[in-house]
């Protein structure tokens, strides 16, 4: 084996041990649902999600401990539903060494479970979940093997093939990806610290915070870094629903002729 091949293999063999996986789903709700009633909905969903994932052999090996919660995003005015929120599902994998395909499978399975339950809730007319967009998935970790001391630009470039699969979760993973694609994926690391990685894509995000900093700054991640993601997804959801309302409004307009105006 040539020196170049050995270097390439070493770069591919960097392993990330995933600590948390979080999924986000936006929803509209009547103000009267906010509070205890929404807590009950989340609790019921959590039980159903855990049971469905346990019954799936491809997912059960991850032993997910699902926590379902909700947060307020903004007051809107969309028909009777004026409250825009987000449902967060979180599982602590405890530094699991898992294939990225397993995380994709869990996300797809989870999406199906949620759609089945969301459809029933949506039909009640008091809550409307976003069942049209992919679940937003945030992967976070604080451990690699081998340990990387500094995530500067040359190091990120060096490990681009190991990083690549985590930076575009729904994009598919192929062994013959071009250098150009990997280079695009590793653009725009938003962290200004060489001990961290913050990559945000349209439907997924990847966060690495080294060692003790992970525990120390986790509240910062949830309270400061998550909200912009959630709001951005919420804006997309609002725009889609507004488009539906406009189309419905136009369809209900009478067929006016110019001489009638």
Short mmCIF file of N, CA and C in Angstrom, two decimals, residues 7-105:
data_model
loop_
_atom_site.label_atom_id
_atom_site.label_comp_id
_atom_site.label_asym_id
_atom_site.label_seq_id
_atom_site.Cartn_x
_atom_site.Cartn_y
_atom_site.Cartn_z
N UNK A 7 -2.50 7.33 4.04
CA UNK A 7 -2.99 8.62 4.54
C UNK A 7 -4.47 8.77 4.30
N UNK A 8 -4.93 8.35 3.10
CA UNK A 8 -6.35 8.45 2.77
C UNK A 8 -7.18 7.59 3.70
N UNK A 9 -6.71 6.35 3.99
CA UNK A 9 -7.44 5.46 4.88
C UNK A 9 -7.52 6.04 6.29
N UNK A 10 -6.42 6.62 6.76
CA UNK A 10 -6.41 7.22 8.10
C UNK A 10 -7.41 8.36 8.19
N UNK A 11 -7.52 9.14 7.13
CA UNK A 11 -8.44 10.26 7.13
C UNK A 11 -9.88 9.79 7.17
N UNK A 12 -10.15 8.64 6.52
CA UNK A 12 -11.51 8.11 6.50
C UNK A 12 -11.87 7.41 7.81
N UNK A 13 -10.87 6.98 8.56
CA UNK A 13 -11.12 6.17 9.75
C UNK A 13 -11.41 6.99 11.00
N UNK A 14 -11.41 8.30 10.92
CA UNK A 14 -11.80 9.11 12.06
C UNK A 14 -13.23 8.77 12.44
N UNK A 15 -13.44 8.44 13.69
CA UNK A 15 -14.76 8.01 14.15
C UNK A 15 -15.35 9.04 15.11
N UNK A 16 -16.59 9.43 14.83
CA UNK A 16 -17.34 10.29 15.75
C UNK A 16 -18.25 9.40 16.59
N UNK A 17 -18.25 9.64 17.90
CA UNK A 17 -19.13 8.91 18.81
C UNK A 17 -20.30 9.83 19.16
N UNK A 18 -21.45 9.54 18.60
CA UNK A 18 -22.60 10.44 18.73
C UNK A 18 -23.15 10.40 20.15
N UNK A 19 -23.35 11.57 20.71
CA UNK A 19 -23.88 11.70 22.07
C UNK A 19 -25.39 11.91 22.05
N UNK A 20 -25.84 12.94 21.37
CA UNK A 20 -27.27 13.24 21.30
C UNK A 20 -27.74 13.30 19.85
N UNK A 21 -28.96 12.87 19.65
CA UNK A 21 -29.67 13.11 18.39
C UNK A 21 -30.96 13.81 18.75
N UNK A 22 -31.23 14.92 18.08
CA UNK A 22 -32.46 15.68 18.35
C UNK A 22 -33.20 15.92 17.05
N UNK A 23 -34.51 15.74 17.12
CA UNK A 23 -35.37 15.99 15.96
C UNK A 23 -36.34 17.12 16.30
N UNK A 24 -36.58 18.00 15.34
CA UNK A 24 -37.48 19.14 15.55
C UNK A 24 -38.61 19.11 14.52
N UNK A 25 -39.83 19.38 15.00
CA UNK A 25 -41.01 19.44 14.14
C UNK A 25 -41.83 20.67 14.53
N UNK A 26 -42.16 21.51 13.57
CA UNK A 26 -42.97 22.70 13.85
C UNK A 26 -44.45 22.37 13.84
N UNK A 27 -45.23 23.20 14.55
CA UNK A 27 -46.68 23.01 14.55
C UNK A 27 -47.38 24.33 14.87
N UNK A 28 -48.64 24.41 14.44
CA UNK A 28 -49.55 25.47 14.85
C UNK A 28 -50.51 24.89 15.87
N UNK A 29 -50.98 25.73 16.78
CA UNK A 29 -51.95 25.27 17.77
C UNK A 29 -52.84 26.41 18.21
N UNK A 30 -54.04 26.05 18.66
CA UNK A 30 -54.90 27.04 19.29
C UNK A 30 -54.29 27.44 20.64
N UNK A 31 -54.43 28.70 21.02
CA UNK A 31 -53.88 29.13 22.32
C UNK A 31 -54.40 28.31 23.50
N UNK A 32 -55.64 27.82 23.38
CA UNK A 32 -56.22 27.07 24.50
C UNK A 32 -55.52 25.74 24.74
N UNK A 33 -54.75 25.26 23.75
CA UNK A 33 -54.04 23.99 23.92
C UNK A 33 -52.72 24.16 24.66
N UNK A 34 -52.21 25.37 24.68
CA UNK A 34 -50.88 25.62 25.23
C UNK A 34 -50.90 25.38 26.74
N UNK A 35 -49.92 24.63 27.20
CA UNK A 35 -49.85 24.35 28.63
C UNK A 35 -50.06 22.88 28.91
N UNK A 36 -50.94 22.58 29.85
CA UNK A 36 -51.12 21.21 30.31
C UNK A 36 -51.61 20.29 29.20
N UNK A 37 -52.52 20.77 28.34
CA UNK A 37 -53.04 19.92 27.26
C UNK A 37 -51.94 19.53 26.28
N UNK A 38 -51.05 20.48 25.99
CA UNK A 38 -49.95 20.19 25.08
C UNK A 38 -48.94 19.25 25.75
N UNK A 39 -48.78 19.38 27.06
CA UNK A 39 -47.92 18.45 27.80
C UNK A 39 -48.43 17.02 27.67
N UNK A 40 -49.75 16.87 27.75
CA UNK A 40 -50.36 15.54 27.64
C UNK A 40 -50.13 14.97 26.24
N UNK A 41 -50.30 15.82 25.22
CA UNK A 41 -50.07 15.39 23.84
C UNK A 41 -48.63 14.90 23.68
N UNK A 42 -47.67 15.66 24.22
CA UNK A 42 -46.26 15.30 24.12
C UNK A 42 -45.98 13.99 24.85
N UNK A 43 -46.57 13.82 26.02
CA UNK A 43 -46.37 12.60 26.79
C UNK A 43 -46.89 11.38 26.04
N UNK A 44 -48.08 11.52 25.47
CA UNK A 44 -48.68 10.42 24.70
C UNK A 44 -47.84 10.09 23.48
N UNK A 45 -47.38 11.14 22.78
CA UNK A 45 -46.54 10.93 21.61
C UNK A 45 -45.25 10.22 22.00
N UNK A 46 -44.65 10.64 23.11
CA UNK A 46 -43.41 10.04 23.55
C UNK A 46 -43.55 8.54 23.77
N UNK A 47 -44.64 8.13 24.41
CA UNK A 47 -44.87 6.71 24.67
C UNK A 47 -45.05 5.94 23.36
N UNK A 48 -45.81 6.51 22.43
CA UNK A 48 -46.05 5.84 21.15
C UNK A 48 -44.77 5.73 20.33
N UNK A 49 -43.97 6.80 20.36
CA UNK A 49 -42.72 6.80 19.60
C UNK A 49 -41.77 5.74 20.14
N UNK A 50 -41.61 5.69 21.46
CA UNK A 50 -40.71 4.70 22.06
C UNK A 50 -41.14 3.29 21.72
N UNK A 51 -42.44 3.02 21.80
CA UNK A 51 -42.94 1.68 21.51
C UNK A 51 -42.70 1.31 20.06
N UNK A 52 -42.96 2.25 19.15
CA UNK A 52 -42.78 1.99 17.72
C UNK A 52 -41.31 1.75 17.38
N UNK A 53 -40.41 2.49 18.01
CA UNK A 53 -38.99 2.32 17.73
C UNK A 53 -38.46 1.01 18.31
N UNK A 54 -38.96 0.61 19.48
CA UNK A 54 -38.54 -0.65 20.09
C UNK A 54 -38.96 -1.82 19.21
N UNK A 55 -40.13 -1.71 18.60
CA UNK A 55 -40.63 -2.79 17.76
C UNK A 55 -39.88 -2.90 16.44
N UNK A 56 -39.08 -1.91 16.10
CA UNK A 56 -38.32 -1.91 14.86
C UNK A 56 -36.91 -2.42 15.18
N UNK A 57 -36.57 -3.61 14.67
CA UNK A 57 -35.28 -4.22 15.01
C UNK A 57 -34.10 -3.39 14.54
N UNK A 58 -34.28 -2.64 13.45
CA UNK A 58 -33.18 -1.81 12.93
C UNK A 58 -32.90 -0.64 13.85
N UNK A 59 -33.87 -0.27 14.66
CA UNK A 59 -33.75 0.89 15.53
C UNK A 59 -33.44 0.48 16.97
N UNK A 60 -33.96 -0.67 17.37
CA UNK A 60 -33.89 -1.07 18.77
C UNK A 60 -32.45 -1.19 19.27
N UNK A 61 -31.51 -1.50 18.37
CA UNK A 61 -30.12 -1.65 18.81
C UNK A 61 -29.53 -0.34 19.33
N UNK A 62 -30.16 0.79 18.98
CA UNK A 62 -29.68 2.08 19.49
C UNK A 62 -30.21 2.36 20.89
N UNK A 63 -31.22 1.59 21.32
CA UNK A 63 -31.81 1.76 22.65
C UNK A 63 -32.15 3.23 22.94
N UNK A 64 -32.94 3.84 22.09
CA UNK A 64 -33.22 5.27 22.29
C UNK A 64 -34.08 5.53 23.51
N UNK A 65 -33.72 6.55 24.24
CA UNK A 65 -34.51 7.04 25.37
C UNK A 65 -35.13 8.35 24.90
N UNK A 66 -36.37 8.30 24.48
CA UNK A 66 -36.99 9.43 23.80
C UNK A 66 -37.59 10.40 24.81
N UNK A 67 -37.25 11.67 24.66
CA UNK A 67 -37.84 12.74 25.45
C UNK A 67 -38.54 13.70 24.50
N UNK A 68 -39.82 13.92 24.71
CA UNK A 68 -40.59 14.80 23.83
C UNK A 68 -40.98 16.05 24.61
N UNK A 69 -40.70 17.21 24.05
CA UNK A 69 -41.07 18.47 24.69
C UNK A 69 -41.44 19.50 23.64
N UNK A 70 -41.95 20.65 24.09
CA UNK A 70 -42.36 21.69 23.14
C UNK A 70 -41.88 23.05 23.61
N UNK A 71 -41.73 23.96 22.66
CA UNK A 71 -41.32 25.33 22.96
C UNK A 71 -42.14 26.31 22.12
N UNK A 72 -42.37 27.46 22.70
CA UNK A 72 -43.10 28.53 22.01
C UNK A 72 -42.14 29.28 21.09
N UNK A 73 -42.55 29.54 19.86
CA UNK A 73 -41.73 30.29 18.92
C UNK A 73 -42.26 31.70 18.74
N UNK A 74 -43.54 31.81 18.36
CA UNK A 74 -44.07 33.14 18.05
C UNK A 74 -45.59 33.10 18.02
N UNK A 75 -46.19 34.29 18.16
CA UNK A 75 -47.63 34.44 17.97
C UNK A 75 -47.88 34.74 16.50
N UNK A 76 -48.77 33.97 15.89
CA UNK A 76 -49.08 34.17 14.47
C UNK A 76 -50.57 34.50 14.35
N UNK A 77 -51.04 34.57 13.14
CA UNK A 77 -52.47 34.78 12.90
C UNK A 77 -52.85 34.01 11.65
N UNK A 78 -52.99 32.70 11.82
CA UNK A 78 -53.31 31.83 10.70
C UNK A 78 -54.63 31.14 11.01
N UNK A 79 -55.72 31.75 10.51
CA UNK A 79 -57.07 31.28 10.82
C UNK A 79 -57.23 31.24 12.35
N UNK A 80 -57.70 30.13 12.90
CA UNK A 80 -57.92 30.06 14.34
C UNK A 80 -56.66 29.70 15.12
N UNK A 81 -55.65 29.20 14.40
CA UNK A 81 -54.43 28.76 15.07
C UNK A 81 -53.44 29.91 15.11
N UNK A 82 -53.22 30.43 16.27
CA UNK A 82 -52.39 31.64 16.38
C UNK A 82 -51.08 31.39 17.12
N UNK A 83 -50.78 30.16 17.43
CA UNK A 83 -49.62 29.85 18.25
C UNK A 83 -48.68 28.94 17.48
N UNK A 84 -47.47 29.42 17.19
CA UNK A 84 -46.48 28.64 16.45
C UNK A 84 -45.46 28.07 17.42
N UNK A 85 -45.29 26.78 17.39
CA UNK A 85 -44.36 26.14 18.32
C UNK A 85 -43.52 25.08 17.63
N UNK A 86 -42.70 24.42 18.42
CA UNK A 86 -41.85 23.35 17.89
C UNK A 86 -41.85 22.19 18.88
N UNK A 87 -41.94 21.00 18.33
CA UNK A 87 -41.86 19.77 19.11
C UNK A 87 -40.43 19.25 18.99
N UNK A 88 -39.79 18.99 20.13
CA UNK A 88 -38.42 18.48 20.12
C UNK A 88 -38.40 17.06 20.66
N UNK A 89 -37.74 16.19 19.93
CA UNK A 89 -37.57 14.80 20.35
C UNK A 89 -36.07 14.57 20.51
N UNK A 90 -35.66 14.11 21.66
CA UNK A 90 -34.22 13.98 21.94
C UNK A 90 -33.91 12.60 22.47
N UNK A 91 -32.80 12.04 22.04
CA UNK A 91 -32.34 10.78 22.58
C UNK A 91 -30.86 10.87 22.90
N UNK A 92 -30.47 10.37 24.05
CA UNK A 92 -29.08 10.36 24.49
C UNK A 92 -28.50 8.99 24.18
N UNK A 93 -27.56 8.94 23.24
CA UNK A 93 -26.98 7.67 22.82
C UNK A 93 -25.75 7.29 23.63
N UNK A 94 -25.27 8.21 24.46
CA UNK A 94 -24.14 7.90 25.33
C UNK A 94 -22.88 7.49 24.59
N UNK A 95 -22.46 8.31 23.62
CA UNK A 95 -21.23 8.05 22.86
C UNK A 95 -21.32 6.75 22.07
N UNK A 96 -22.36 6.60 21.30
CA UNK A 96 -22.55 5.40 20.50
C UNK A 96 -21.70 5.46 19.23
N UNK A 97 -21.08 4.33 18.92
CA UNK A 97 -20.36 4.21 17.66
C UNK A 97 -21.30 3.56 16.66
N UNK A 98 -22.02 4.39 15.95
CA UNK A 98 -23.04 3.89 15.05
C UNK A 98 -22.81 4.42 13.65
N UNK A 99 -23.28 3.66 12.68
CA UNK A 99 -23.17 4.06 11.28
C UNK A 99 -24.17 5.16 10.99
N UNK A 100 -23.79 6.09 10.15
CA UNK A 100 -24.68 7.20 9.81
C UNK A 100 -25.96 6.69 9.17
N UNK A 101 -25.89 5.53 8.49
CA UNK A 101 -27.09 4.96 7.88
C UNK A 101 -28.12 4.57 8.94
N UNK A 102 -27.64 4.14 10.11
CA UNK A 102 -28.57 3.80 11.19
C UNK A 102 -29.33 5.03 11.66
N UNK A 103 -28.64 6.17 11.72
CA UNK A 103 -29.31 7.41 12.12
C UNK A 103 -30.32 7.82 11.06
N UNK A 104 -29.97 7.63 9.79
CA UNK A 104 -30.92 7.92 8.72
C UNK A 104 -32.15 7.03 8.85
N UNK A 105 -31.94 5.74 9.12
CA UNK A 105 -33.05 4.81 9.25
C UNK A 105 -33.96 5.20 10.41
#
